[in-house]
Amino acid sequence: MASHSGAQASGSKKVIYAALAGNLLIAITKFIAAALSGSSAMLSEGVHSLVDTGNEVLLLYGTRRAARPADRSHPLGHGRELYFWTFIVALLVFALGAGVSIYEGISHMLAPEPIEDPTLTYVVLGLSFLFEGFSWVVALKEFRVTKGRLGYIEAVKRSKDPTTFTVLFEDSAALIGLAIAFVGIFLAQALDRPELDGAASIGIGLVLAATAILLARESKGLLIGEAAAPATQASILAIAESDPGVQSANGVVTVHLGPTQIVAALSAEFEDAMTAPEIEASVGRIEAAIREAHPEITTLFVKPQTHRTFAERARRIEEQSE
């Protein structure tokens, strides 16, 4: 499990580095083309790629910050920093990417100007599609590895590592944006309607806005705390119940602090005849067995509690949530 976590982190960084290199090259190329051609859609695409480049930097920063060990101020670690910076990325995509693109599109529609060098624009779009496509393939391959047999939508909902699907969403939006830019520029030239170039810019902005909303929604769930996978929770209970000192494992509450950092609180009823030192020894055995099976569980709390007390508390919580 530990090696799998390390490989997962390495794979996530590889995806981010690939996207960072691609987006930086694409942004420079697009801005040069926009300056030479006067295309509004190309300028919007340049802003889009520049925002994506900044986003990859923030994801790398968040990944590094989240890996810091626990300290006095943060006794459970810094894992949620990654979720925080992923949420910031979503806000940047919405505010800068979508906002600037829509503003630029509206401005160009109100004061349309013909595209001066469409050939250069098409060349840049083609190169951008190749660079972006490479980054998209890298992100897709890594996401397929992590999702297993789950469907894509279900995998995104269950994923605790936002870096991979964030890059995948960004690259998918970029490819759609390139297609919109191509159609807008082509129609603006073919129909002699330069305002269609501005309409394409608005279309790109709307795609970015939709992407930002999806990213923000998933990031919010991770940021406020999501439970570990049902299989992990079931395994914790099974390990606890296998200890000879445990009469019954009542339940477990888990929350992800990061992709490979889980805090778990276990309720267990111990044998009535056990003394305090015997209960302490049993807890030690449970902790060791659970951490051996699940090294991603960085903090484990064990609460001695009768099954009746646990069930009554669970019933009250359920009534309050209705």
PDB file of C-alpha atoms in Angstrom:
ATOM      1  CA  MET A   1       0.000   0.000   0.000  1.00  0.00           C
ATOM      2  CA  ALA A   2       2.807   2.403   0.791  1.00  0.00           C
ATOM      3  CA  SER A   3       4.460   1.837  -2.557  1.00  0.00           C
ATOM      4  CA  HIS A   4       1.102   2.289  -4.281  1.00  0.00           C
ATOM      5  CA  SER A   5       0.639   5.650  -2.538  1.00  0.00           C
ATOM      6  CA  GLY A   6       4.104   6.726  -3.607  1.00  0.00           C
ATOM      7  CA  ALA A   7       3.447   5.659  -7.190  1.00  0.00           C
ATOM      8  CA  GLN A   8       0.124   7.513  -7.153  1.00  0.00           C
ATOM      9  CA  ALA A   9       1.784  10.728  -5.969  1.00  0.00           C
ATOM     10  CA  SER A  10       4.507  10.338  -8.593  1.00  0.00           C
ATOM     11  CA  GLY A  11       1.891   9.780 -11.293  1.00  0.00           C
ATOM     12  CA  SER A  12      -0.042  12.872 -10.227  1.00  0.00           C
ATOM     13  CA  LYS A  13       3.089  15.022 -10.396  1.00  0.00           C
ATOM     14  CA  LYS A  14       3.922  13.626 -13.840  1.00  0.00           C
ATOM     15  CA  VAL A  15       0.490  14.701 -15.072  1.00  0.00           C
ATOM     16  CA  ILE A  16       0.948  18.207 -13.636  1.00  0.00           C
ATOM     17  CA  TYR A  17       4.440  18.640 -15.082  1.00  0.00           C
ATOM     18  CA  ALA A  18       3.257  17.528 -18.526  1.00  0.00           C
ATOM     19  CA  ALA A  19       0.347  19.980 -18.405  1.00  0.00           C
ATOM     20  CA  LEU A  20       2.590  22.784 -17.121  1.00  0.00           C
ATOM     21  CA  ALA A  21       5.123  22.434 -19.943  1.00  0.00           C
ATOM     22  CA  GLY A  22       2.421  22.134 -22.602  1.00  0.00           C
ATOM     23  CA  ASN A  23       0.333  25.072 -21.396  1.00  0.00           C
ATOM     24  CA  LEU A  24       3.316  27.393 -21.064  1.00  0.00           C
ATOM     25  CA  LEU A  25       4.424  26.735 -24.658  1.00  0.00           C
ATOM     26  CA  ILE A  26       0.848  27.026 -25.914  1.00  0.00           C
ATOM     27  CA  ALA A  27       0.208  30.308 -24.060  1.00  0.00           C
ATOM     28  CA  ILE A  28       3.282  31.969 -25.551  1.00  0.00           C
ATOM     29  CA  THR A  29       2.372  30.779 -29.045  1.00  0.00           C
ATOM     30  CA  LYS A  30      -1.235  31.916 -28.762  1.00  0.00           C
ATOM     31  CA  PHE A  31      -0.380  35.384 -27.516  1.00  0.00           C
ATOM     32  CA  ILE A  32       2.042  35.888 -30.399  1.00  0.00           C
ATOM     33  CA  ALA A  33      -0.607  34.725 -32.861  1.00  0.00           C
ATOM     34  CA  ALA A  34      -3.279  36.942 -31.254  1.00  0.00           C
ATOM     35  CA  ALA A  35      -0.999  39.982 -31.488  1.00  0.00           C
ATOM     36  CA  LEU A  36      -0.247  39.336 -35.169  1.00  0.00           C
ATOM     37  CA  SER A  37      -3.755  38.347 -36.279  1.00  0.00           C
ATOM     38  CA  GLY A  38      -5.981  40.448 -34.005  1.00  0.00           C
ATOM     39  CA  SER A  39      -8.205  37.428 -33.259  1.00  0.00           C
ATOM     40  CA  SER A  40     -10.363  37.761 -30.147  1.00  0.00           C
ATOM     41  CA  ALA A  41     -10.845  34.003 -29.883  1.00  0.00           C
ATOM     42  CA  MET A  42      -7.080  33.471 -30.080  1.00  0.00           C
ATOM     43  CA  LEU A  43      -6.513  36.058 -27.332  1.00  0.00           C
ATOM     44  CA  SER A  44      -9.084  34.263 -25.158  1.00  0.00           C
ATOM     45  CA  GLU A  45      -7.302  30.989 -25.808  1.00  0.00           C
ATOM     46  CA  GLY A  46      -4.018  32.618 -24.798  1.00  0.00           C
ATOM     47  CA  VAL A  47      -5.531  33.798 -21.523  1.00  0.00           C
ATOM     48  CA  HIS A  48      -6.992  30.321 -21.026  1.00  0.00           C
ATOM     49  CA  SER A  49      -3.597  28.657 -21.465  1.00  0.00           C
ATOM     50  CA  LEU A  50      -1.888  31.224 -19.225  1.00  0.00           C
ATOM     51  CA  VAL A  51      -4.444  30.604 -16.469  1.00  0.00           C
ATOM     52  CA  ASP A  52      -3.950  26.842 -16.865  1.00  0.00           C
ATOM     53  CA  THR A  53      -0.179  27.326 -16.544  1.00  0.00           C
ATOM     54  CA  GLY A  54      -0.646  29.213 -13.289  1.00  0.00           C
ATOM     55  CA  ASN A  55      -3.043  26.527 -12.106  1.00  0.00           C
ATOM     56  CA  GLU A  56      -0.455  23.769 -12.560  1.00  0.00           C
ATOM     57  CA  VAL A  57       2.021  25.827 -10.509  1.00  0.00           C
ATOM     58  CA  LEU A  58      -0.573  26.127  -7.728  1.00  0.00           C
ATOM     59  CA  LEU A  59      -1.276  22.384  -7.825  1.00  0.00           C
ATOM     60  CA  LEU A  60       2.438  21.620  -7.487  1.00  0.00           C
ATOM     61  CA  TYR A  61       2.675  24.132  -4.641  1.00  0.00           C
ATOM     62  CA  GLY A  62      -0.332  22.571  -2.922  1.00  0.00           C
ATOM     63  CA  THR A  63       1.104  19.078  -3.338  1.00  0.00           C
ATOM     64  CA  ARG A  64       4.385  20.137  -1.743  1.00  0.00           C
ATOM     65  CA  ARG A  65       2.683  21.979   1.126  1.00  0.00           C
ATOM     66  CA  ALA A  66       0.343  19.055   1.822  1.00  0.00           C
ATOM     67  CA  ALA A  67       3.297  16.687   2.240  1.00  0.00           C
ATOM     68  CA  ARG A  68       4.654  18.572   5.266  1.00  0.00           C
ATOM     69  CA  PRO A  69       4.633  16.574   8.527  1.00  0.00           C
ATOM     70  CA  ALA A  70       2.361  17.351  11.456  1.00  0.00           C
ATOM     71  CA  ASP A  71       3.400  20.065  13.908  1.00  0.00           C
ATOM     72  CA  ARG A  72       2.010  21.784  16.998  1.00  0.00           C
ATOM     73  CA  SER A  73      -0.232  24.103  15.016  1.00  0.00           C
ATOM     74  CA  HIS A  74      -1.480  21.308  12.742  1.00  0.00           C
ATOM     75  CA  PRO A  75      -1.363  18.071  14.777  1.00  0.00           C
ATOM     76  CA  LEU A  76      -3.178  16.103  12.058  1.00  0.00           C
ATOM     77  CA  GLY A  77      -0.902  17.283   9.266  1.00  0.00           C
ATOM     78  CA  HIS A  78      -1.301  19.646   6.305  1.00  0.00           C
ATOM     79  CA  GLY A  79      -3.011  17.325   3.821  1.00  0.00           C
ATOM     80  CA  ARG A  80      -5.965  19.609   3.177  1.00  0.00           C
ATOM     81  CA  GLU A  81      -3.708  22.281   1.698  1.00  0.00           C
ATOM     82  CA  LEU A  82      -3.928  20.359  -1.579  1.00  0.00           C
ATOM     83  CA  TYR A  83      -7.727  20.579  -1.488  1.00  0.00           C
ATOM     84  CA  PHE A  84      -7.570  24.294  -0.681  1.00  0.00           C
ATOM     85  CA  TRP A  85      -5.316  25.112  -3.633  1.00  0.00           C
ATOM     86  CA  THR A  86      -7.440  22.961  -5.931  1.00  0.00           C
ATOM     87  CA  PHE A  87     -10.433  25.085  -4.944  1.00  0.00           C
ATOM     88  CA  ILE A  88      -8.402  28.231  -5.672  1.00  0.00           C
ATOM     89  CA  VAL A  89      -7.632  26.794  -9.110  1.00  0.00           C
ATOM     90  CA  ALA A  90     -11.363  26.422  -9.764  1.00  0.00           C
ATOM     91  CA  LEU A  91     -11.928  30.046  -8.772  1.00  0.00           C
ATOM     92  CA  LEU A  92      -9.142  31.215 -11.087  1.00  0.00           C
ATOM     93  CA  VAL A  93     -10.558  29.254 -14.009  1.00  0.00           C
ATOM     94  CA  PHE A  94     -13.922  30.930 -13.420  1.00  0.00           C
ATOM     95  CA  ALA A  95     -12.754  34.468 -12.650  1.00  0.00           C
ATOM     96  CA  LEU A  96      -9.784  34.830 -15.001  1.00  0.00           C
ATOM     97  CA  GLY A  97     -10.327  32.209 -17.683  1.00  0.00           C
ATOM     98  CA  ALA A  98     -14.093  32.470 -18.132  1.00  0.00           C
ATOM     99  CA  GLY A  99     -14.425  36.112 -17.102  1.00  0.00           C
ATOM    100  CA  VAL A 100     -11.719  37.481 -19.410  1.00  0.00           C
ATOM    101  CA  SER A 101     -12.866  35.337 -22.341  1.00  0.00           C
ATOM    102  CA  ILE A 102     -16.489  36.452 -22.081  1.00  0.00           C
ATOM    103  CA  TYR A 103     -15.491  40.098 -21.607  1.00  0.00           C
ATOM    104  CA  GLU A 104     -13.157  39.970 -24.599  1.00  0.00           C
ATOM    105  CA  GLY A 105     -15.828  38.264 -26.704  1.00  0.00           C
ATOM    106  CA  ILE A 106     -18.472  40.865 -25.896  1.00  0.00           C
ATOM    107  CA  SER A 107     -16.016  43.695 -26.613  1.00  0.00           C
ATOM    108  CA  HIS A 108     -15.112  42.183 -29.967  1.00  0.00           C
ATOM    109  CA  MET A 109     -18.755  41.705 -30.924  1.00  0.00           C
ATOM    110  CA  LEU A 110     -19.529  45.341 -30.116  1.00  0.00           C
ATOM    111  CA  ALA A 111     -16.519  46.557 -32.113  1.00  0.00           C
ATOM    112  CA  PRO A 112     -15.632  43.748 -34.545  1.00  0.00           C
ATOM    113  CA  GLU A 113     -12.307  43.797 -36.372  1.00  0.00           C
ATOM    114  CA  PRO A 114     -11.303  41.447 -39.218  1.00  0.00           C
ATOM    115  CA  ILE A 115      -8.627  38.824 -38.606  1.00  0.00           C
ATOM    116  CA  GLU A 116      -5.429  39.981 -40.319  1.00  0.00           C
ATOM    117  CA  ASP A 117      -3.566  36.686 -40.700  1.00  0.00           C
ATOM    118  CA  PRO A 118      -5.893  33.676 -40.441  1.00  0.00           C
ATOM    119  CA  THR A 119      -3.262  31.261 -41.808  1.00  0.00           C
ATOM    120  CA  LEU A 120      -0.988  31.906 -38.832  1.00  0.00           C
ATOM    121  CA  THR A 121      -3.961  31.452 -36.530  1.00  0.00           C
ATOM    122  CA  TYR A 122      -4.774  28.041 -38.005  1.00  0.00           C
ATOM    123  CA  VAL A 123      -1.150  26.927 -37.648  1.00  0.00           C
ATOM    124  CA  VAL A 124      -1.130  27.963 -34.004  1.00  0.00           C
ATOM    125  CA  LEU A 125      -4.434  26.189 -33.370  1.00  0.00           C
ATOM    126  CA  GLY A 126      -3.043  23.018 -34.906  1.00  0.00           C
ATOM    127  CA  LEU A 127       0.136  23.137 -32.807  1.00  0.00           C
ATOM    128  CA  SER A 128      -1.886  23.926 -29.694  1.00  0.00           C
ATOM    129  CA  PHE A 129      -4.124  20.954 -30.353  1.00  0.00           C
ATOM    130  CA  LEU A 130      -1.067  18.677 -30.572  1.00  0.00           C
ATOM    131  CA  PHE A 131       0.487  20.018 -27.345  1.00  0.00           C
ATOM    132  CA  GLU A 132      -2.822  19.998 -25.488  1.00  0.00           C
ATOM    133  CA  GLY A 133      -3.681  16.569 -26.833  1.00  0.00           C
ATOM    134  CA  PHE A 134      -0.412  15.147 -25.498  1.00  0.00           C
ATOM    135  CA  SER A 135      -1.093  16.570 -22.028  1.00  0.00           C
ATOM    136  CA  TRP A 136      -4.677  15.261 -22.182  1.00  0.00           C
ATOM    137  CA  VAL A 137      -3.508  11.736 -23.071  1.00  0.00           C
ATOM    138  CA  VAL A 138      -1.044  11.723 -20.143  1.00  0.00           C
ATOM    139  CA  ALA A 139      -3.779  12.866 -17.737  1.00  0.00           C
ATOM    140  CA  LEU A 140      -6.289  10.362 -19.126  1.00  0.00           C
ATOM    141  CA  LYS A 141      -3.875   7.430 -18.797  1.00  0.00           C
ATOM    142  CA  GLU A 142      -3.106   8.311 -15.187  1.00  0.00           C
ATOM    143  CA  PHE A 143      -6.789   8.768 -14.367  1.00  0.00           C
ATOM    144  CA  ARG A 144      -7.612   5.371 -15.886  1.00  0.00           C
ATOM    145  CA  VAL A 145      -5.025   3.765 -13.620  1.00  0.00           C
ATOM    146  CA  THR A 146      -6.481   5.349 -10.494  1.00  0.00           C
ATOM    147  CA  LYS A 147     -10.166   4.868 -11.358  1.00  0.00           C
ATOM    148  CA  GLY A 148      -9.970   1.089 -11.791  1.00  0.00           C
ATOM    149  CA  ARG A 149     -13.296  -0.427 -12.823  1.00  0.00           C
ATOM    150  CA  LEU A 150     -15.354   2.619 -11.885  1.00  0.00           C
ATOM    151  CA  GLY A 151     -16.994   4.767 -14.530  1.00  0.00           C
ATOM    152  CA  TYR A 152     -15.470   8.171 -15.204  1.00  0.00           C
ATOM    153  CA  ILE A 153     -18.172  10.193 -13.429  1.00  0.00           C
ATOM    154  CA  GLU A 154     -18.257   7.854 -10.440  1.00  0.00           C
ATOM    155  CA  ALA A 155     -14.449   7.865 -10.269  1.00  0.00           C
ATOM    156  CA  VAL A 156     -14.371  11.672 -10.122  1.00  0.00           C
ATOM    157  CA  LYS A 157     -16.961  11.668  -7.337  1.00  0.00           C
ATOM    158  CA  ARG A 158     -15.027   9.089  -5.309  1.00  0.00           C
ATOM    159  CA  SER A 159     -11.531  10.364  -6.042  1.00  0.00           C
ATOM    160  CA  LYS A 160      -9.602  11.806  -3.104  1.00  0.00           C
ATOM    161  CA  ASP A 161      -6.758  13.089  -5.314  1.00  0.00           C
ATOM    162  CA  PRO A 162      -8.027  16.163  -7.197  1.00  0.00           C
ATOM    163  CA  THR A 163      -4.809  16.793  -9.135  1.00  0.00           C
ATOM    164  CA  THR A 164      -5.409  14.170 -11.808  1.00  0.00           C
ATOM    165  CA  PHE A 165      -9.014  14.994 -12.621  1.00  0.00           C
ATOM    166  CA  THR A 166      -8.328  18.739 -12.365  1.00  0.00           C
ATOM    167  CA  VAL A 167      -5.714  18.528 -15.116  1.00  0.00           C
ATOM    168  CA  LEU A 168      -7.978  16.214 -17.115  1.00  0.00           C
ATOM    169  CA  PHE A 169     -10.881  18.683 -16.848  1.00  0.00           C
ATOM    170  CA  GLU A 170      -8.649  21.611 -17.788  1.00  0.00           C
ATOM    171  CA  ASP A 171      -7.196  19.828 -20.808  1.00  0.00           C
ATOM    172  CA  SER A 172     -10.630  18.668 -21.950  1.00  0.00           C
ATOM    173  CA  ALA A 173     -11.917  22.239 -21.707  1.00  0.00           C
ATOM    174  CA  ALA A 174      -8.849  23.428 -23.622  1.00  0.00           C
ATOM    175  CA  LEU A 175      -9.457  20.987 -26.485  1.00  0.00           C
ATOM    176  CA  ILE A 176     -13.117  22.017 -26.683  1.00  0.00           C
ATOM    177  CA  GLY A 177     -12.036  25.661 -26.591  1.00  0.00           C
ATOM    178  CA  LEU A 178      -9.621  25.104 -29.480  1.00  0.00           C
ATOM    179  CA  ALA A 179     -12.410  23.547 -31.517  1.00  0.00           C
ATOM    180  CA  ILE A 180     -14.691  26.506 -30.780  1.00  0.00           C
ATOM    181  CA  ALA A 181     -11.919  28.946 -31.690  1.00  0.00           C
ATOM    182  CA  PHE A 182     -11.329  27.171 -35.003  1.00  0.00           C
ATOM    183  CA  VAL A 183     -15.025  27.212 -35.919  1.00  0.00           C
ATOM    184  CA  GLY A 184     -15.389  30.861 -34.905  1.00  0.00           C
ATOM    185  CA  ILE A 185     -12.342  32.021 -36.850  1.00  0.00           C
ATOM    186  CA  PHE A 186     -13.268  29.963 -39.901  1.00  0.00           C
ATOM    187  CA  LEU A 187     -16.846  31.267 -39.989  1.00  0.00           C
ATOM    188  CA  ALA A 188     -15.715  34.845 -39.354  1.00  0.00           C
ATOM    189  CA  GLN A 189     -13.445  34.599 -42.401  1.00  0.00           C
ATOM    190  CA  ALA A 190     -15.746  32.571 -44.657  1.00  0.00           C
ATOM    191  CA  LEU A 191     -18.856  34.680 -43.992  1.00  0.00           C
ATOM    192  CA  ASP A 192     -16.995  37.976 -43.576  1.00  0.00           C
ATOM    193  CA  ARG A 193     -18.603  38.326 -40.142  1.00  0.00           C
ATOM    194  CA  PRO A 194     -15.767  39.233 -37.732  1.00  0.00           C
ATOM    195  CA  GLU A 195     -18.216  39.380 -34.826  1.00  0.00           C
ATOM    196  CA  LEU A 196     -18.376  35.560 -34.982  1.00  0.00           C
ATOM    197  CA  ASP A 197     -14.806  35.536 -33.707  1.00  0.00           C
ATOM    198  CA  GLY A 198     -16.078  37.348 -30.619  1.00  0.00           C
ATOM    199  CA  ALA A 199     -18.944  34.870 -30.302  1.00  0.00           C
ATOM    200  CA  ALA A 200     -16.379  32.064 -30.270  1.00  0.00           C
ATOM    201  CA  SER A 201     -14.586  33.825 -27.422  1.00  0.00           C
ATOM    202  CA  ILE A 202     -17.829  33.913 -25.440  1.00  0.00           C
ATOM    203  CA  GLY A 203     -18.322  30.211 -26.159  1.00  0.00           C
ATOM    204  CA  ILE A 204     -14.849  29.472 -24.806  1.00  0.00           C
ATOM    205  CA  GLY A 205     -15.689  31.466 -21.682  1.00  0.00           C
ATOM    206  CA  LEU A 206     -18.866  29.470 -21.115  1.00  0.00           C
ATOM    207  CA  VAL A 207     -16.954  26.182 -21.422  1.00  0.00           C
ATOM    208  CA  LEU A 208     -14.440  27.426 -18.858  1.00  0.00           C
ATOM    209  CA  ALA A 209     -17.228  28.559 -16.530  1.00  0.00           C
ATOM    210  CA  ALA A 210     -18.837  25.102 -16.654  1.00  0.00           C
ATOM    211  CA  THR A 211     -15.467  23.450 -16.006  1.00  0.00           C
ATOM    212  CA  ALA A 212     -14.797  25.763 -13.058  1.00  0.00           C
ATOM    213  CA  ILE A 213     -18.163  24.950 -11.492  1.00  0.00           C
ATOM    214  CA  LEU A 214     -17.478  21.203 -11.747  1.00  0.00           C
ATOM    215  CA  LEU A 215     -14.013  21.614 -10.226  1.00  0.00           C
ATOM    216  CA  ALA A 216     -15.311  23.824  -7.422  1.00  0.00           C
ATOM    217  CA  ARG A 217     -18.061  21.359  -6.585  1.00  0.00           C
ATOM    218  CA  GLU A 218     -15.687  18.397  -6.284  1.00  0.00           C
ATOM    219  CA  SER A 219     -13.028  20.421  -4.465  1.00  0.00           C
ATOM    220  CA  LYS A 220     -15.569  21.727  -1.944  1.00  0.00           C
ATOM    221  CA  GLY A 221     -16.568  18.211  -0.956  1.00  0.00           C
ATOM    222  CA  LEU A 222     -12.933  17.250  -0.362  1.00  0.00           C
ATOM    223  CA  LEU A 223     -12.178  20.481   1.480  1.00  0.00           C
ATOM    224  CA  ILE A 224     -14.977  20.120   4.031  1.00  0.00           C
ATOM    225  CA  GLY A 225     -14.165  16.433   4.532  1.00  0.00           C
ATOM    226  CA  GLU A 226     -15.145  13.220   2.762  1.00  0.00           C
ATOM    227  CA  ALA A 227     -15.251   9.753   4.275  1.00  0.00           C
ATOM    228  CA  ALA A 228     -12.885   6.971   3.258  1.00  0.00           C
ATOM    229  CA  ALA A 229     -14.055   4.345   0.774  1.00  0.00           C
ATOM    230  CA  PRO A 230     -16.646   1.870   2.118  1.00  0.00           C
ATOM    231  CA  ALA A 231     -14.173  -0.983   1.572  1.00  0.00           C
ATOM    232  CA  THR A 232     -11.630   0.749   3.807  1.00  0.00           C
ATOM    233  CA  GLN A 233     -14.199   1.301   6.554  1.00  0.00           C
ATOM    234  CA  ALA A 234     -15.323  -2.331   6.364  1.00  0.00           C
ATOM    235  CA  SER A 235     -11.705  -3.492   6.591  1.00  0.00           C
ATOM    236  CA  ILE A 236     -11.113  -1.385   9.720  1.00  0.00           C
ATOM    237  CA  LEU A 237     -14.139  -2.918  11.424  1.00  0.00           C
ATOM    238  CA  ALA A 238     -13.119  -6.444  10.390  1.00  0.00           C
ATOM    239  CA  ILE A 239      -9.592  -5.975  11.765  1.00  0.00           C
ATOM    240  CA  ALA A 240     -10.943  -4.617  15.063  1.00  0.00           C
ATOM    241  CA  GLU A 241     -13.430  -7.459  15.482  1.00  0.00           C
ATOM    242  CA  SER A 242     -10.706 -10.056  14.868  1.00  0.00           C
ATOM    243  CA  ASP A 243      -8.884  -8.953  18.027  1.00  0.00           C
ATOM    244  CA  PRO A 244      -9.595 -11.360  20.919  1.00  0.00           C
ATOM    245  CA  GLY A 245     -10.277  -8.520  23.316  1.00  0.00           C
ATOM    246  CA  VAL A 246     -13.066  -6.966  21.226  1.00  0.00           C
ATOM    247  CA  GLN A 247     -16.645  -8.107  21.736  1.00  0.00           C
ATOM    248  CA  SER A 248     -17.947  -6.054  18.815  1.00  0.00           C
ATOM    249  CA  ALA A 249     -16.727  -3.273  16.529  1.00  0.00           C
ATOM    250  CA  ASN A 250     -19.675  -0.861  16.551  1.00  0.00           C
ATOM    251  CA  GLY A 251     -18.708   1.524  13.765  1.00  0.00           C
ATOM    252  CA  VAL A 252     -16.051   3.822  12.392  1.00  0.00           C
ATOM    253  CA  VAL A 253     -15.986   7.467  11.320  1.00  0.00           C
ATOM    254  CA  THR A 254     -13.353   8.440   8.772  1.00  0.00           C
ATOM    255  CA  VAL A 255     -12.338  11.603   6.976  1.00  0.00           C
ATOM    256  CA  HIS A 256      -9.717  12.283   4.299  1.00  0.00           C
ATOM    257  CA  LEU A 257      -7.203  15.009   5.107  1.00  0.00           C
ATOM    258  CA  GLY A 258      -5.429  14.307   1.819  1.00  0.00           C
ATOM    259  CA  PRO A 259      -5.328  11.691  -0.950  1.00  0.00           C
ATOM    260  CA  THR A 260      -3.301   9.315   1.261  1.00  0.00           C
ATOM    261  CA  GLN A 261      -4.059  10.745   4.725  1.00  0.00           C
ATOM    262  CA  ILE A 262      -7.064   9.439   6.645  1.00  0.00           C
ATOM    263  CA  VAL A 263      -8.193  10.092  10.211  1.00  0.00           C
ATOM    264  CA  ALA A 264     -10.361   7.336  11.701  1.00  0.00           C
ATOM    265  CA  ALA A 265     -12.389   7.140  14.932  1.00  0.00           C
ATOM    266  CA  LEU A 266     -13.354   3.597  15.911  1.00  0.00           C
ATOM    267  CA  SER A 267     -16.059   2.643  18.407  1.00  0.00           C
ATOM    268  CA  ALA A 268     -15.520  -0.790  19.941  1.00  0.00           C
ATOM    269  CA  GLU A 269     -17.017  -2.773  22.817  1.00  0.00           C
ATOM    270  CA  PHE A 270     -14.396  -4.723  24.758  1.00  0.00           C
ATOM    271  CA  GLU A 271     -14.894  -7.856  26.836  1.00  0.00           C
ATOM    272  CA  ASP A 272     -16.418  -7.006  30.222  1.00  0.00           C
ATOM    273  CA  ALA A 273     -13.807  -8.866  32.254  1.00  0.00           C
ATOM    274  CA  MET A 274     -10.869  -6.984  30.753  1.00  0.00           C
ATOM    275  CA  THR A 275      -8.809  -4.666  32.930  1.00  0.00           C
ATOM    276  CA  ALA A 276      -7.622  -1.225  31.824  1.00  0.00           C
ATOM    277  CA  PRO A 277      -4.101  -2.481  30.928  1.00  0.00           C
ATOM    278  CA  GLU A 278      -5.643  -5.327  28.906  1.00  0.00           C
ATOM    279  CA  ILE A 279      -7.868  -2.879  27.007  1.00  0.00           C
ATOM    280  CA  GLU A 280      -4.831  -0.695  26.361  1.00  0.00           C
ATOM    281  CA  ALA A 281      -2.935  -3.691  24.968  1.00  0.00           C
ATOM    282  CA  SER A 282      -5.892  -4.600  22.767  1.00  0.00           C
ATOM    283  CA  VAL A 283      -6.046  -1.039  21.411  1.00  0.00           C
ATOM    284  CA  GLY A 284      -2.332  -1.225  20.635  1.00  0.00           C
ATOM    285  CA  ARG A 285      -2.813  -4.447  18.673  1.00  0.00           C
ATOM    286  CA  ILE A 286      -5.725  -2.963  16.734  1.00  0.00           C
ATOM    287  CA  GLU A 287      -3.786   0.181  15.855  1.00  0.00           C
ATOM    288  CA  ALA A 288      -0.782  -1.825  14.653  1.00  0.00           C
ATOM    289  CA  ALA A 289      -2.896  -4.181  12.538  1.00  0.00           C
ATOM    290  CA  ILE A 290      -4.926  -1.372  10.948  1.00  0.00           C
ATOM    291  CA  ARG A 291      -1.852   0.707  10.099  1.00  0.00           C
ATOM    292  CA  GLU A 292      -0.142  -2.320   8.600  1.00  0.00           C
ATOM    293  CA  ALA A 293      -3.140  -2.960   6.354  1.00  0.00           C
ATOM    294  CA  HIS A 294      -3.847   0.722   5.658  1.00  0.00           C
ATOM    295  CA  PRO A 295      -0.746   2.958   5.965  1.00  0.00           C
ATOM    296  CA  GLU A 296      -2.826   5.847   4.652  1.00  0.00           C
ATOM    297  CA  ILE A 297      -4.577   5.957   8.054  1.00  0.00           C
ATOM    298  CA  THR A 298      -2.277   8.449   9.742  1.00  0.00           C
ATOM    299  CA  THR A 299      -4.359   8.960  12.915  1.00  0.00           C
ATOM    300  CA  LEU A 300      -6.603   6.432  14.651  1.00  0.00           C
ATOM    301  CA  PHE A 301      -8.782   7.047  17.717  1.00  0.00           C
ATOM    302  CA  VAL A 302     -10.343   4.075  19.535  1.00  0.00           C
ATOM    303  CA  LYS A 303     -13.288   4.726  21.833  1.00  0.00           C
ATOM    304  CA  PRO A 304     -14.415   1.955  24.246  1.00  0.00           C
ATOM    305  CA  GLN A 305     -18.198   2.014  23.992  1.00  0.00           C
ATOM    306  CA  THR A 306     -21.066  -0.451  24.289  1.00  0.00           C
ATOM    307  CA  HIS A 307     -22.986  -1.308  21.181  1.00  0.00           C
ATOM    308  CA  ARG A 308     -26.180   0.002  22.768  1.00  0.00           C
ATOM    309  CA  THR A 309     -24.653   3.424  23.501  1.00  0.00           C
ATOM    310  CA  PHE A 310     -23.223   3.652  19.972  1.00  0.00           C
ATOM    311  CA  ALA A 311     -26.546   2.677  18.379  1.00  0.00           C
ATOM    312  CA  GLU A 312     -28.457   5.246  20.467  1.00  0.00           C
ATOM    313  CA  ARG A 313     -26.034   8.019  19.497  1.00  0.00           C
ATOM    314  CA  ALA A 314     -26.236   7.031  15.822  1.00  0.00           C
ATOM    315  CA  ARG A 315     -30.048   7.118  16.019  1.00  0.00           C
ATOM    316  CA  ARG A 316     -30.027  10.645  17.458  1.00  0.00           C
ATOM    317  CA  ILE A 317     -27.666  11.871  14.748  1.00  0.00           C
ATOM    318  CA  GLU A 318     -29.891  10.360  12.068  1.00  0.00           C
ATOM    319  CA  GLU A 319     -32.976  12.031  13.549  1.00  0.00           C
ATOM    320  CA  GLN A 320     -31.241  15.431  13.608  1.00  0.00           C
ATOM    321  CA  SER A 321     -30.221  15.116   9.951  1.00  0.00           C
ATOM    322  CA  GLU A 322     -33.786  14.478   8.768  1.00  0.00           C
TER     323      GLU A 322
END
